[in-house]
Amino acid sequence: FTSLLHLSGTSEEVTPPLQQSFMIPKKEINMVSDMAKWKRSQAYADYMGFILTLNEGVRGKKLTCEYKVSEAIEKLVALLNTLDRWIDETPPVDQPSRFGNKAFRTWYTKLDQEAEKLVATVIPKHLADAAPEVAVYLKESVGNSTRIDYGTGHEAAFAAFLCCLCKIGVLRVDDQMAIVFKVFNRYLEVMRKLQKTYRMEPAGSQGVWGLDDFQFLPFIWGSSQLIDHPNLEPRHFVDEKVVNENHKDFMFLECILFITEMKTGPFAEHSNQLWNISAVPSWSKVNQGLIRMYKAECLEKFPVIQHFKFGSLLPIQPVTS
């Protein structure tokens, strides 16, 4: 994370970073053979470093604990609140098909038009040039407006959006807990509302073999929160009572609650992978296993990564360090 923030030092330093030329991110992974380029890229190293830094930052911590909330964090939450309000202003339309409500396209058009302005509210004036580059990741993070679907590639774009804000120094090392507990958690709430309201299809879902139809990161960070918990073990998350009593403290349980609200039938059948995970003896083993699974099932899958975009902040160039 410190390596991500070229600006070491405290938030008191107001010296603008070195002039950087920003660019509109674009697709670079066009065929399966390009995947090697992605795995060697600075973007992959920075993205994975960011995910793992946050994983350590929330280890053993509850969503409800005390943590610092900077002005940048407040502004990001306000941005997400705006997206939420637009859902209320764009009710689903009557249509023959049950899935993929076309009103999502109306909602998305609004984001498409306003994204740069929204991002500009979060970025200080001297970094205004970064807004068009960073805004691309925000637009990519809410689902596909043609297919009206949402999946882990969109989630990755939101993590990339936050990673870019770290790289330009808008978010800092001491924002770690707030990034996950305040910003990412609010993002999840808005995405769940989109998924429900517009009945979005899961993008590239592996059905019963996948971890979850829509998300992955909250299971990683959520399992880290539970490491060394005095009495909640992995076997407990399939217990409805435990979930109901503890979901406000733990992201992982919040995810389980959402799944059980959305799906019917025995948990072992509709969420087989999670059911298997409940047999793992410790949360640290669950956490390590999920990180491996995330790399294999999301970051190393061409159908997911072909949509990822690369710019000056997340470059396709091979790792330099």
PDB file of N, CA and C in Angstrom, residues 140-198:
ATOM      1  N   GLU A 140     -17.349   1.050 -15.187  1.00  0.00           N
ATOM      2  CA  GLU A 140     -17.250  -0.392 -15.452  1.00  0.00           C
ATOM      3  C   GLU A 140     -17.691  -1.228 -14.240  1.00  0.00           C
ATOM      4  N   SER A 141     -17.920  -0.579 -13.110  1.00  0.00           N
ATOM      5  CA  SER A 141     -18.092  -1.332 -11.859  1.00  0.00           C
ATOM      6  C   SER A 141     -19.539  -1.673 -11.503  1.00  0.00           C
ATOM      7  N   VAL A 142     -20.487  -1.279 -12.349  1.00  0.00           N
ATOM      8  CA  VAL A 142     -21.896  -1.429 -11.947  1.00  0.00           C
ATOM      9  C   VAL A 142     -22.669  -2.439 -12.785  1.00  0.00           C
ATOM     10  N   GLY A 143     -21.964  -3.113 -13.705  1.00  0.00           N
ATOM     11  CA  GLY A 143     -22.652  -4.083 -14.553  1.00  0.00           C
ATOM     12  C   GLY A 143     -22.644  -3.650 -16.006  1.00  0.00           C
ATOM     13  N   ASN A 144     -23.117  -4.553 -16.871  1.00  0.00           N
ATOM     14  CA  ASN A 144     -23.122  -4.294 -18.309  1.00  0.00           C
ATOM     15  C   ASN A 144     -24.510  -3.866 -18.755  1.00  0.00           C
ATOM     16  N   SER A 145     -24.569  -2.704 -19.435  1.00  0.00           N
ATOM     17  CA  SER A 145     -25.891  -2.157 -19.764  1.00  0.00           C
ATOM     18  C   SER A 145     -26.523  -2.842 -20.977  1.00  0.00           C
ATOM     19  N   THR A 146     -25.725  -3.507 -21.800  1.00  0.00           N
ATOM     20  CA  THR A 146     -26.305  -4.236 -22.935  1.00  0.00           C
ATOM     21  C   THR A 146     -26.943  -5.527 -22.434  1.00  0.00           C
ATOM     22  N   ARG A 147     -26.146  -6.291 -21.696  1.00  0.00           N
ATOM     23  CA  ARG A 147     -26.632  -7.608 -21.231  1.00  0.00           C
ATOM     24  C   ARG A 147     -27.431  -7.512 -19.933  1.00  0.00           C
ATOM     25  N   ILE A 148     -27.373  -6.355 -19.286  1.00  0.00           N
ATOM     26  CA  ILE A 148     -28.014  -6.181 -17.965  1.00  0.00           C
ATOM     27  C   ILE A 148     -27.580  -7.298 -17.020  1.00  0.00           C
ATOM     28  N   ASP A 149     -26.251  -7.445 -16.931  1.00  0.00           N
ATOM     29  CA  ASP A 149     -25.718  -8.438 -16.002  1.00  0.00           C
ATOM     30  C   ASP A 149     -24.627  -7.816 -15.144  1.00  0.00           C
ATOM     31  N   TYR A 150     -24.239  -8.557 -14.115  1.00  0.00           N
ATOM     32  CA  TYR A 150     -23.241  -8.075 -13.158  1.00  0.00           C
ATOM     33  C   TYR A 150     -22.459  -9.286 -12.662  1.00  0.00           C
ATOM     34  N   GLY A 151     -21.144  -9.127 -12.521  1.00  0.00           N
ATOM     35  CA  GLY A 151     -20.339 -10.235 -11.998  1.00  0.00           C
ATOM     36  C   GLY A 151     -19.024  -9.754 -11.417  1.00  0.00           C
ATOM     37  N   THR A 152     -18.131 -10.710 -11.160  1.00  0.00           N
ATOM     38  CA  THR A 152     -16.892 -10.390 -10.448  1.00  0.00           C
ATOM     39  C   THR A 152     -15.959  -9.465 -11.243  1.00  0.00           C
ATOM     40  N   GLY A 153     -16.107  -9.408 -12.555  1.00  0.00           N
ATOM     41  CA  GLY A 153     -15.310  -8.471 -13.339  1.00  0.00           C
ATOM     42  C   GLY A 153     -15.704  -7.032 -13.043  1.00  0.00           C
ATOM     43  N   HIS A 154     -17.008  -6.824 -12.825  1.00  0.00           N
ATOM     44  CA  HIS A 154     -17.499  -5.484 -12.477  1.00  0.00           C
ATOM     45  C   HIS A 154     -17.033  -5.109 -11.068  1.00  0.00           C
ATOM     46  N   GLU A 155     -17.106  -6.082 -10.167  1.00  0.00           N
ATOM     47  CA  GLU A 155     -16.607  -5.871  -8.810  1.00  0.00           C
ATOM     48  C   GLU A 155     -15.119  -5.503  -8.835  1.00  0.00           C
ATOM     49  N   ALA A 156     -14.352  -6.192  -9.680  1.00  0.00           N
ATOM     50  CA  ALA A 156     -12.912  -5.912  -9.798  1.00  0.00           C
ATOM     51  C   ALA A 156     -12.678  -4.478 -10.287  1.00  0.00           C
ATOM     52  N   ALA A 157     -13.561  -3.988 -11.171  1.00  0.00           N
ATOM     53  CA  ALA A 157     -13.426  -2.611 -11.655  1.00  0.00           C
ATOM     54  C   ALA A 157     -13.604  -1.615 -10.502  1.00  0.00           C
ATOM     55  N   PHE A 158     -14.483  -1.936  -9.548  1.00  0.00           N
ATOM     56  CA  PHE A 158     -14.661  -1.027  -8.410  1.00  0.00           C
ATOM     57  C   PHE A 158     -13.420  -1.037  -7.517  1.00  0.00           C
ATOM     58  N   ALA A 159     -12.854  -2.237  -7.303  1.00  0.00           N
ATOM     59  CA  ALA A 159     -11.608  -2.313  -6.530  1.00  0.00           C
ATOM     60  C   ALA A 159     -10.498  -1.548  -7.255  1.00  0.00           C
ATOM     61  N   ALA A 160     -10.474  -1.641  -8.593  1.00  0.00           N
ATOM     62  CA  ALA A 160      -9.479  -0.917  -9.395  1.00  0.00           C
ATOM     63  C   ALA A 160      -9.691   0.594  -9.259  1.00  0.00           C
ATOM     64  N   PHE A 161     -10.944   1.014  -9.232  1.00  0.00           N
ATOM     65  CA  PHE A 161     -11.299   2.432  -9.034  1.00  0.00           C
ATOM     66  C   PHE A 161     -10.701   2.936  -7.715  1.00  0.00           C
ATOM     67  N   LEU A 162     -10.879   2.160  -6.644  1.00  0.00           N
ATOM     68  CA  LEU A 162     -10.342   2.541  -5.332  1.00  0.00           C
ATOM     69  C   LEU A 162      -8.811   2.502  -5.335  1.00  0.00           C
ATOM     70  N   CYS A 163      -8.257   1.512  -6.022  1.00  0.00           N
ATOM     71  CA  CYS A 163      -6.809   1.385  -6.127  1.00  0.00           C
ATOM     72  C   CYS A 163      -6.220   2.623  -6.829  1.00  0.00           C
ATOM     73  N   CYS A 164      -6.874   3.081  -7.886  1.00  0.00           N
ATOM     74  CA  CYS A 164      -6.429   4.299  -8.594  1.00  0.00           C
ATOM     75  C   CYS A 164      -6.462   5.515  -7.670  1.00  0.00           C
ATOM     76  N   LEU A 165      -7.494   5.602  -6.846  1.00  0.00           N
ATOM     77  CA  LEU A 165      -7.598   6.737  -5.913  1.00  0.00           C
ATOM     78  C   LEU A 165      -6.465   6.692  -4.883  1.00  0.00           C
ATOM     79  N   CYS A 166      -5.990   5.480  -4.572  1.00  0.00           N
ATOM     80  CA  CYS A 166      -4.822   5.359  -3.694  1.00  0.00           C
ATOM     81  C   CYS A 166      -3.562   5.798  -4.418  1.00  0.00           C
ATOM     82  N   LYS A 167      -3.453   5.393  -5.672  1.00  0.00           N
ATOM     83  CA  LYS A 167      -2.240   5.709  -6.420  1.00  0.00           C
ATOM     84  C   LYS A 167      -2.065   7.201  -6.657  1.00  0.00           C
ATOM     85  N   ILE A 168      -3.161   7.941  -6.732  1.00  0.00           N
ATOM     86  CA  ILE A 168      -3.017   9.395  -6.898  1.00  0.00           C
ATOM     87  C   ILE A 168      -3.039  10.118  -5.538  1.00  0.00           C
ATOM     88  N   GLY A 169      -3.112   9.348  -4.452  1.00  0.00           N
ATOM     89  CA  GLY A 169      -2.984   9.938  -3.125  1.00  0.00           C
ATOM     90  C   GLY A 169      -4.262  10.509  -2.528  1.00  0.00           C
ATOM     91  N   VAL A 170      -5.401  10.223  -3.167  1.00  0.00           N
ATOM     92  CA  VAL A 170      -6.683  10.697  -2.618  1.00  0.00           C
ATOM     93  C   VAL A 170      -7.043   9.855  -1.383  1.00  0.00           C
ATOM     94  N   LEU A 171      -6.817   8.543  -1.494  1.00  0.00           N
ATOM     95  CA  LEU A 171      -6.987   7.652  -0.343  1.00  0.00           C
ATOM     96  C   LEU A 171      -5.598   7.327   0.183  1.00  0.00           C
ATOM     97  N   ARG A 172      -5.486   7.173   1.501  1.00  0.00           N
ATOM     98  CA  ARG A 172      -4.172   6.959   2.104  1.00  0.00           C
ATOM     99  C   ARG A 172      -4.123   5.703   2.961  1.00  0.00           C
ATOM    100  N   VAL A 173      -2.921   5.417   3.455  1.00  0.00           N
ATOM    101  CA  VAL A 173      -2.717   4.191   4.229  1.00  0.00           C
ATOM    102  C   VAL A 173      -3.690   4.098   5.403  1.00  0.00           C
ATOM    103  N   ASP A 174      -3.914   5.218   6.087  1.00  0.00           N
ATOM    104  CA  ASP A 174      -4.789   5.147   7.276  1.00  0.00           C
ATOM    105  C   ASP A 174      -6.280   5.132   6.907  1.00  0.00           C
ATOM    106  N   ASP A 175      -6.594   5.068   5.615  1.00  0.00           N
ATOM    107  CA  ASP A 175      -7.995   4.922   5.196  1.00  0.00           C
ATOM    108  C   ASP A 175      -8.382   3.455   5.019  1.00  0.00           C
ATOM    109  N   GLN A 176      -7.426   2.546   5.207  1.00  0.00           N
ATOM    110  CA  GLN A 176      -7.679   1.135   4.882  1.00  0.00           C
ATOM    111  C   GLN A 176      -9.003   0.566   5.382  1.00  0.00           C
ATOM    112  N   MET A 177      -9.251   0.699   6.685  1.00  0.00           N
ATOM    113  CA  MET A 177     -10.467   0.091   7.223  1.00  0.00           C
ATOM    114  C   MET A 177     -11.717   0.751   6.657  1.00  0.00           C
ATOM    115  N   ALA A 178     -11.660   2.071   6.510  1.00  0.00           N
ATOM    116  CA  ALA A 178     -12.813   2.793   5.972  1.00  0.00           C
ATOM    117  C   ALA A 178     -13.066   2.440   4.504  1.00  0.00           C
ATOM    118  N   ILE A 179     -11.997   2.142   3.756  1.00  0.00           N
ATOM    119  CA  ILE A 179     -12.168   1.741   2.351  1.00  0.00           C
ATOM    120  C   ILE A 179     -13.051   0.496   2.283  1.00  0.00           C
ATOM    121  N   VAL A 180     -12.771  -0.477   3.139  1.00  0.00           N
ATOM    122  CA  VAL A 180     -13.548  -1.728   3.111  1.00  0.00           C
ATOM    123  C   VAL A 180     -14.889  -1.568   3.823  1.00  0.00           C
ATOM    124  N   PHE A 181     -14.858  -1.048   5.047  1.00  0.00           N
ATOM    125  CA  PHE A 181     -16.060  -1.043   5.884  1.00  0.00           C
ATOM    126  C   PHE A 181     -17.076   0.025   5.497  1.00  0.00           C
ATOM    127  N   LYS A 182     -16.585   1.165   5.009  1.00  0.00           N
ATOM    128  CA  LYS A 182     -17.519   2.230   4.659  1.00  0.00           C
ATOM    129  C   LYS A 182     -17.812   2.288   3.166  1.00  0.00           C
ATOM    130  N   VAL A 183     -16.731   2.373   2.367  1.00  0.00           N
ATOM    131  CA  VAL A 183     -16.927   2.572   0.932  1.00  0.00           C
ATOM    132  C   VAL A 183     -17.330   1.274   0.236  1.00  0.00           C
ATOM    133  N   PHE A 184     -16.512   0.230   0.386  1.00  0.00           N
ATOM    134  CA  PHE A 184     -16.835  -1.010  -0.316  1.00  0.00           C
ATOM    135  C   PHE A 184     -18.155  -1.590   0.195  1.00  0.00           C
ATOM    136  N   ASN A 185     -18.406  -1.469   1.475  1.00  0.00           N
ATOM    137  CA  ASN A 185     -19.650  -2.005   2.025  1.00  0.00           C
ATOM    138  C   ASN A 185     -20.868  -1.262   1.465  1.00  0.00           C
ATOM    139  N   ARG A 186     -20.720   0.046   1.314  1.00  0.00           N
ATOM    140  CA  ARG A 186     -21.816   0.846   0.728  1.00  0.00           C
ATOM    141  C   ARG A 186     -22.006   0.470  -0.738  1.00  0.00           C
ATOM    142  N   TYR A 187     -20.886   0.265  -1.442  1.00  0.00           N
ATOM    143  CA  TYR A 187     -20.934  -0.192  -2.842  1.00  0.00           C
ATOM    144  C   TYR A 187     -21.729  -1.502  -2.934  1.00  0.00           C
ATOM    145  N   LEU A 188     -21.451  -2.435  -2.020  1.00  0.00           N
ATOM    146  CA  LEU A 188     -22.162  -3.716  -2.019  1.00  0.00           C
ATOM    147  C   LEU A 188     -23.666  -3.518  -1.847  1.00  0.00           C
ATOM    148  N   GLU A 189     -24.030  -2.626  -0.943  1.00  0.00           N
ATOM    149  CA  GLU A 189     -25.460  -2.371  -0.709  1.00  0.00           C
ATOM    150  C   GLU A 189     -26.131  -1.847  -1.979  1.00  0.00           C
ATOM    151  N   VAL A 190     -25.440  -0.931  -2.665  1.00  0.00           N
ATOM    152  CA  VAL A 190     -26.005  -0.362  -3.892  1.00  0.00           C
ATOM    153  C   VAL A 190     -26.070  -1.429  -4.988  1.00  0.00           C
ATOM    154  N   MET A 191     -25.053  -2.278  -5.092  1.00  0.00           N
ATOM    155  CA  MET A 191     -25.065  -3.344  -6.099  1.00  0.00           C
ATOM    156  C   MET A 191     -26.175  -4.352  -5.826  1.00  0.00           C
ATOM    157  N   ARG A 192     -26.395  -4.680  -4.544  1.00  0.00           N
ATOM    158  CA  ARG A 192     -27.484  -5.612  -4.210  1.00  0.00           C
ATOM    159  C   ARG A 192     -28.826  -5.014  -4.592  1.00  0.00           C
ATOM    160  N   LYS A 193     -28.943  -3.715  -4.384  1.00  0.00           N
ATOM    161  CA  LYS A 193     -30.192  -3.039  -4.741  1.00  0.00           C
ATOM    162  C   LYS A 193     -30.396  -3.046  -6.260  1.00  0.00           C
ATOM    163  N   LEU A 194     -29.306  -2.819  -7.013  1.00  0.00           N
ATOM    164  CA  LEU A 194     -29.382  -2.898  -8.483  1.00  0.00           C
ATOM    165  C   LEU A 194     -29.778  -4.303  -8.921  1.00  0.00           C
ATOM    166  N   GLN A 195     -29.116  -5.302  -8.337  1.00  0.00           N
ATOM    167  CA  GLN A 195     -29.370  -6.698  -8.698  1.00  0.00           C
ATOM    168  C   GLN A 195     -30.828  -7.069  -8.460  1.00  0.00           C
ATOM    169  N   LYS A 196     -31.364  -6.625  -7.326  1.00  0.00           N
ATOM    170  CA  LYS A 196     -32.759  -6.916  -6.981  1.00  0.00           C
ATOM    171  C   LYS A 196     -33.737  -6.121  -7.837  1.00  0.00           C
ATOM    172  N   THR A 197     -33.509  -4.807  -7.915  1.00  0.00           N
ATOM    173  CA  THR A 197     -34.454  -3.916  -8.578  1.00  0.00           C
ATOM    174  C   THR A 197     -34.603  -4.252 -10.054  1.00  0.00           C
ATOM    175  N   TYR A 198     -33.465  -4.458 -10.730  1.00  0.00           N
ATOM    176  CA  TYR A 198     -33.500  -4.684 -12.173  1.00  0.00           C
ATOM    177  C   TYR A 198     -33.309  -6.153 -12.541  1.00  0.00           C
TER     178      TYR A 198
END
